[in-house]
Short mmCIF file of C-alpha atoms in Angstrom, two decimals:
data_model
loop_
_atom_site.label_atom_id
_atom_site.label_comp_id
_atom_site.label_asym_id
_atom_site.label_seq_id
_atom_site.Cartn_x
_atom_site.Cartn_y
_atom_site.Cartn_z
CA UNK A 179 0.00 0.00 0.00
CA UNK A 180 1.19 3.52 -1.17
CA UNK A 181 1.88 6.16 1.59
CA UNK A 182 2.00 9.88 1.37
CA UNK A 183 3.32 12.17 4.13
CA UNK A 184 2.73 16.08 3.85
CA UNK A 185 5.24 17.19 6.27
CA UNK A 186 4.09 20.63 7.05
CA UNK A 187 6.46 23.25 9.21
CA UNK A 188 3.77 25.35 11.34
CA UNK A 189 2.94 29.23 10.86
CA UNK A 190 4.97 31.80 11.89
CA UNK A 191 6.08 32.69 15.72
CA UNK A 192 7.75 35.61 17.50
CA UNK A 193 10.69 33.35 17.91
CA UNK A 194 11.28 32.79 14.47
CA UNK A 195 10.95 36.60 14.13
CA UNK A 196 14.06 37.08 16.59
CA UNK A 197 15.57 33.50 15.36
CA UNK A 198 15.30 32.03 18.90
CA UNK A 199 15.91 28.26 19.39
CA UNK A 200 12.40 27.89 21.03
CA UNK A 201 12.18 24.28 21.20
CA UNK A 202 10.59 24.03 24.91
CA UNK A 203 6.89 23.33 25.43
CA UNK A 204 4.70 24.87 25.17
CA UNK A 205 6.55 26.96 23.25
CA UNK A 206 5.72 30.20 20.95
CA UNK A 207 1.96 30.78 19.53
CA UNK A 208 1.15 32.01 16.06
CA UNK A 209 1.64 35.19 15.07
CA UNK A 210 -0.95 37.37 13.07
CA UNK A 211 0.47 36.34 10.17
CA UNK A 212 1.33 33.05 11.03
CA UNK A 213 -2.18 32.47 11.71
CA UNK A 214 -2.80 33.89 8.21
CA UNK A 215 -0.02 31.12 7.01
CA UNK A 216 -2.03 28.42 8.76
CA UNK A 217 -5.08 29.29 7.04
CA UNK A 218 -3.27 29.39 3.13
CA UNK A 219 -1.87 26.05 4.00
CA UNK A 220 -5.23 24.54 4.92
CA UNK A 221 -6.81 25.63 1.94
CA UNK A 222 -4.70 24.48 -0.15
CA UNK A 223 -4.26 20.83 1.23
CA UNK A 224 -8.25 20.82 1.32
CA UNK A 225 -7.50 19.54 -2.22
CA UNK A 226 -5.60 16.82 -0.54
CA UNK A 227 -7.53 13.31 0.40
CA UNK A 228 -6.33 13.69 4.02
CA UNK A 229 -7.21 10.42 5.73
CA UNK A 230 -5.53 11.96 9.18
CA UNK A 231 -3.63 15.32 10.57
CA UNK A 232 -0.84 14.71 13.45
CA UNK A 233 0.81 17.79 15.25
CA UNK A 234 3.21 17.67 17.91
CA UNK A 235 2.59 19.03 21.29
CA UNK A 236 3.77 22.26 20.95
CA UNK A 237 1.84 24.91 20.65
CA UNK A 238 2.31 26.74 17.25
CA UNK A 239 1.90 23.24 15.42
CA UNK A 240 -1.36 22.25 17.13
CA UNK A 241 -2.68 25.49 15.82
CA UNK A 242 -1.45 25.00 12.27
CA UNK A 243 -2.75 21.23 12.45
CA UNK A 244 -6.54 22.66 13.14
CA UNK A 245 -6.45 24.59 10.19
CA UNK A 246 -5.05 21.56 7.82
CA UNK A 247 -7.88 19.49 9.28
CA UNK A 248 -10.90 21.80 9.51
CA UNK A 249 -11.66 21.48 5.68
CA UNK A 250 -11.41 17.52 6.15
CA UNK A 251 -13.74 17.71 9.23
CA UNK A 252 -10.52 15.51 11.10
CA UNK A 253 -9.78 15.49 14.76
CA UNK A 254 -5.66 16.22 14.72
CA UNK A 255 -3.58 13.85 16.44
CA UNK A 256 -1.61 15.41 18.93
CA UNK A 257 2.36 13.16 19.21
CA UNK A 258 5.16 14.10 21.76
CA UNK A 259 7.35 12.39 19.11
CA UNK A 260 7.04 15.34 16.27
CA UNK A 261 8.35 18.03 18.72
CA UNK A 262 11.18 20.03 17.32
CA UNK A 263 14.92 19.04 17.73
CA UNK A 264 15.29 19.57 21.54
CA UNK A 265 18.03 22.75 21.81
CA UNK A 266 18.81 21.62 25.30
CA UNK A 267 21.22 23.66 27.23
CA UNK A 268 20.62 26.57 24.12
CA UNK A 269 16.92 26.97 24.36
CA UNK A 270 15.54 30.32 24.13
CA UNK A 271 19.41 31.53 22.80
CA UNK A 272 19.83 33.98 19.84
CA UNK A 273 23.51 34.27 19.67
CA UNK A 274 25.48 33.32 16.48
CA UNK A 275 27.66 30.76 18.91
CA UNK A 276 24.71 29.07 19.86
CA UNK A 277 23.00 28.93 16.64
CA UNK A 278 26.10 27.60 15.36
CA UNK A 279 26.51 24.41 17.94
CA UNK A 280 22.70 23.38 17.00
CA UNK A 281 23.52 23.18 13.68
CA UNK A 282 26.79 21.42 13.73
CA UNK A 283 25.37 18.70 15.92
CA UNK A 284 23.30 18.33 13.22
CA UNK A 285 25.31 18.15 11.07
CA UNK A 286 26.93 15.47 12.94
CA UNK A 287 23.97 13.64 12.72
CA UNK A 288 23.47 13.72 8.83
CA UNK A 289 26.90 12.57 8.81
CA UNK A 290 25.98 9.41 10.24
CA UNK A 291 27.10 10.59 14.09
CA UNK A 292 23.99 9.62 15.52
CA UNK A 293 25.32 9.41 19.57
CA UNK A 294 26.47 12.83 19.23
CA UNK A 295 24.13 14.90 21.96
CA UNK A 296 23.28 18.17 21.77
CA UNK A 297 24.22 20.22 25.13
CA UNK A 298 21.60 19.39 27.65
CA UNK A 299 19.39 17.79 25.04
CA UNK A 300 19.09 14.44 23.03
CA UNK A 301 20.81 12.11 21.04
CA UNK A 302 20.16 12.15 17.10
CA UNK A 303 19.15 8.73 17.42
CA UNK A 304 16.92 9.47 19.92
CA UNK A 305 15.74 12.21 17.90
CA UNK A 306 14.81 9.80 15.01
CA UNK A 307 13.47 7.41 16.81
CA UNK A 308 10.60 9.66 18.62
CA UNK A 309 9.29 10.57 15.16
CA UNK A 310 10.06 7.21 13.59
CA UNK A 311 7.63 5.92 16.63
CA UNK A 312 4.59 7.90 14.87
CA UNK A 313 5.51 7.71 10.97
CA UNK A 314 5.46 3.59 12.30
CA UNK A 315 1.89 4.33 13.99
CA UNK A 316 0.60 5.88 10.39
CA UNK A 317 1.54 2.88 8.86
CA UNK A 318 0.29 0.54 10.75
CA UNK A 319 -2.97 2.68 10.54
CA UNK A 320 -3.96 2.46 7.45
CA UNK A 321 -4.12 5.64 6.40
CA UNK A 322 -2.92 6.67 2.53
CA UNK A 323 -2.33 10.34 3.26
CA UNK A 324 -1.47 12.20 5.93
CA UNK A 325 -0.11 15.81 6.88
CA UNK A 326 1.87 15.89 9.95
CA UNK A 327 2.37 19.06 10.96
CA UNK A 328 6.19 19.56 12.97
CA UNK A 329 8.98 22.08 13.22
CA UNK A 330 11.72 22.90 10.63
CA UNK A 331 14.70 21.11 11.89
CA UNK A 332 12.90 17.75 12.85
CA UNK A 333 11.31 17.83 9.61
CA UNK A 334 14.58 18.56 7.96
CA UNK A 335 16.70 15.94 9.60
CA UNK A 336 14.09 13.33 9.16
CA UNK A 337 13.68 14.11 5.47
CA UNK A 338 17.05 14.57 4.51
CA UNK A 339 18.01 10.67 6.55
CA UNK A 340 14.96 8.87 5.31
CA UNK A 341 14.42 9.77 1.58
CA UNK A 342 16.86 8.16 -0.60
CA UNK A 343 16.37 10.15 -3.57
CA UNK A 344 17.47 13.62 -1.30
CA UNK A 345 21.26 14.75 -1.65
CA UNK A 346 21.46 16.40 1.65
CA UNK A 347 24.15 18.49 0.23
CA UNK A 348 21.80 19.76 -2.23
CA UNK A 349 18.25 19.60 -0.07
CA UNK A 350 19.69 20.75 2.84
CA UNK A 351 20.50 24.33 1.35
CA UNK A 352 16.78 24.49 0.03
CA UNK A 353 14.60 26.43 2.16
CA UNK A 354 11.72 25.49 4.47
CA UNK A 355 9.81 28.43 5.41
CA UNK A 356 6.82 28.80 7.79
CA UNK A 357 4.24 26.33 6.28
CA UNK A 358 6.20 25.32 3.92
CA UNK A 359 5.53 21.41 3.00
CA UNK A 360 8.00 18.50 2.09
CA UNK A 361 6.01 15.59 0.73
CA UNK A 362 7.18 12.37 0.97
CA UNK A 363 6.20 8.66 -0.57
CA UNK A 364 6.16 5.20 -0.15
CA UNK A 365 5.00 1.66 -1.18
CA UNK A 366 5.82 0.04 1.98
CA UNK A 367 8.56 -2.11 0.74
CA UNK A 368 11.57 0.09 -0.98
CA UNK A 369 11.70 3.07 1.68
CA UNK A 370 10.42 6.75 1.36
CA UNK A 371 11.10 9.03 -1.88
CA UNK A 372 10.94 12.72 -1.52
CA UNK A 373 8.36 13.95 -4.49
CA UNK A 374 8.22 17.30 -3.53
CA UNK A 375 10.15 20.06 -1.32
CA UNK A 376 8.25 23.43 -0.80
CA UNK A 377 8.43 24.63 -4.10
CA UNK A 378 10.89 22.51 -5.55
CA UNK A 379 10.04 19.76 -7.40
CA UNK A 380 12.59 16.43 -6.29
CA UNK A 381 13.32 14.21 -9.50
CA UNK A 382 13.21 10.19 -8.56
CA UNK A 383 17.13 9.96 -8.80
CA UNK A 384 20.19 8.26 -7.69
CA UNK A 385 21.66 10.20 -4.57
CA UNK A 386 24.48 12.34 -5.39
CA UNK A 387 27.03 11.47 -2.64
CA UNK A 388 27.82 14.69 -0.34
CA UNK A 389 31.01 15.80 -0.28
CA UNK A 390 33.13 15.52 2.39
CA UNK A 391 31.95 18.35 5.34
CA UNK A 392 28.77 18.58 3.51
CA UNK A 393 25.93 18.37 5.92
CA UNK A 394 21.94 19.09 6.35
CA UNK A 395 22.48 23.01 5.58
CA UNK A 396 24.62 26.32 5.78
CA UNK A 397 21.98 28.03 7.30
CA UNK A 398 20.59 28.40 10.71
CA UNK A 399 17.76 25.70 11.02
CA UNK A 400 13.94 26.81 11.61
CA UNK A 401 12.43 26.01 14.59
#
């Protein structure tokens, strides 16, 4: 059976306005205009044939998630595991420094490093496996498509490590703003393909292998 995943970063938050690593429940609400983003998103996945919406527990994404499934008439699923990449001992921080040792543990991670911890916070592999735990509840639920509505980074990292058709070198450079969507496919037997990534199109390719230092990004991950 044929999967698709909408992965859907949530509207726009003060945080992201000051580029705070707000990662902490419950975390930032909308703003006025990410409210506004919420609302564009949900109409146009109402052309979607939504069988279920899942959020994380964080604020901003629960209120994003009732927008993508008022048009569908869909309770949204509310999952600890599709919280943002925990910022640890750096939550709330602004400073370049800081910015800069989220992103290289990252970094770490895309690299394969997946015991590398970030200061205060969690493992990548414990990272993966949270949201693993619900894309695994999705498919054992039957549904054929689903928008899960998360936070930039976790929906970056998971993307980038899961599709086998996305050159993180490449992908991880493309932006993901504030309801932006990266859709992702499967049959159930030969993994996930990315088919689309906000606004750019992903071809059904062999991988291009990174080069060496290459990781998710050179730019300051969205949360």
């Amino acid at each position: 059976m044929s999967v698709r995943l909408h992965l859907v970063r949530h509207g726009q938050t003060p945080s992201n306005l000051v580029h705070a690593l707000d990662t902490a429940a419950p975390g930032a609400p909308l703003t006025p205009e990410g409210e506004r983003q919420a609302r564009a998103v949900g109409e146009v996945l109402a052309a979607e044939p939504l069988d279920a919406v899942y959020a994380s527990t964080l604020t901003r994404a629960r209120s994003t998630a009732a927008e993508v499934a008022q048009p569908h008439g869909l309770d949204v699923q509310v999952r600890e595991g599709l919280r943002e990449v925990l910022a640890g001992d750096l939550e709330m921080r602004t400073d370049d420094e800081s910015v800069h040792r989220y992103l290289s543990t990252m970094v770490a991670w895309a690299s394969g490093d997946l015991d590398a911890e970030m200061p205060g916070g969690e493992s990548g592999r414990a990272t993966l496996d949270r949201f693993e735990a619900v894309v695994a509840e999705i498919l054992d639920s039957g549904a054929r498509t689903v928008a899960v509505v998360s936070h930039g980074a976790m929906i970056r990292l998971w993307a980038l490590t899961r599709a086998a058709n996305l050159d993180p070198a490449t992908a991880g450079r493309w932006p993901l703003d504030n309801t932006g969507v990266v859709t992702l496919e499967t049959d159930g037997t030969a993994g996930w393909s990315a088919t689309r990534w906000q606004d750019q199109v992903v071809p059904h390719a062999e991988p291009v292998a990174p080069a060496e230092g290459d990781g998710p990004g050179g730019e300051p991950l969205p949360v």
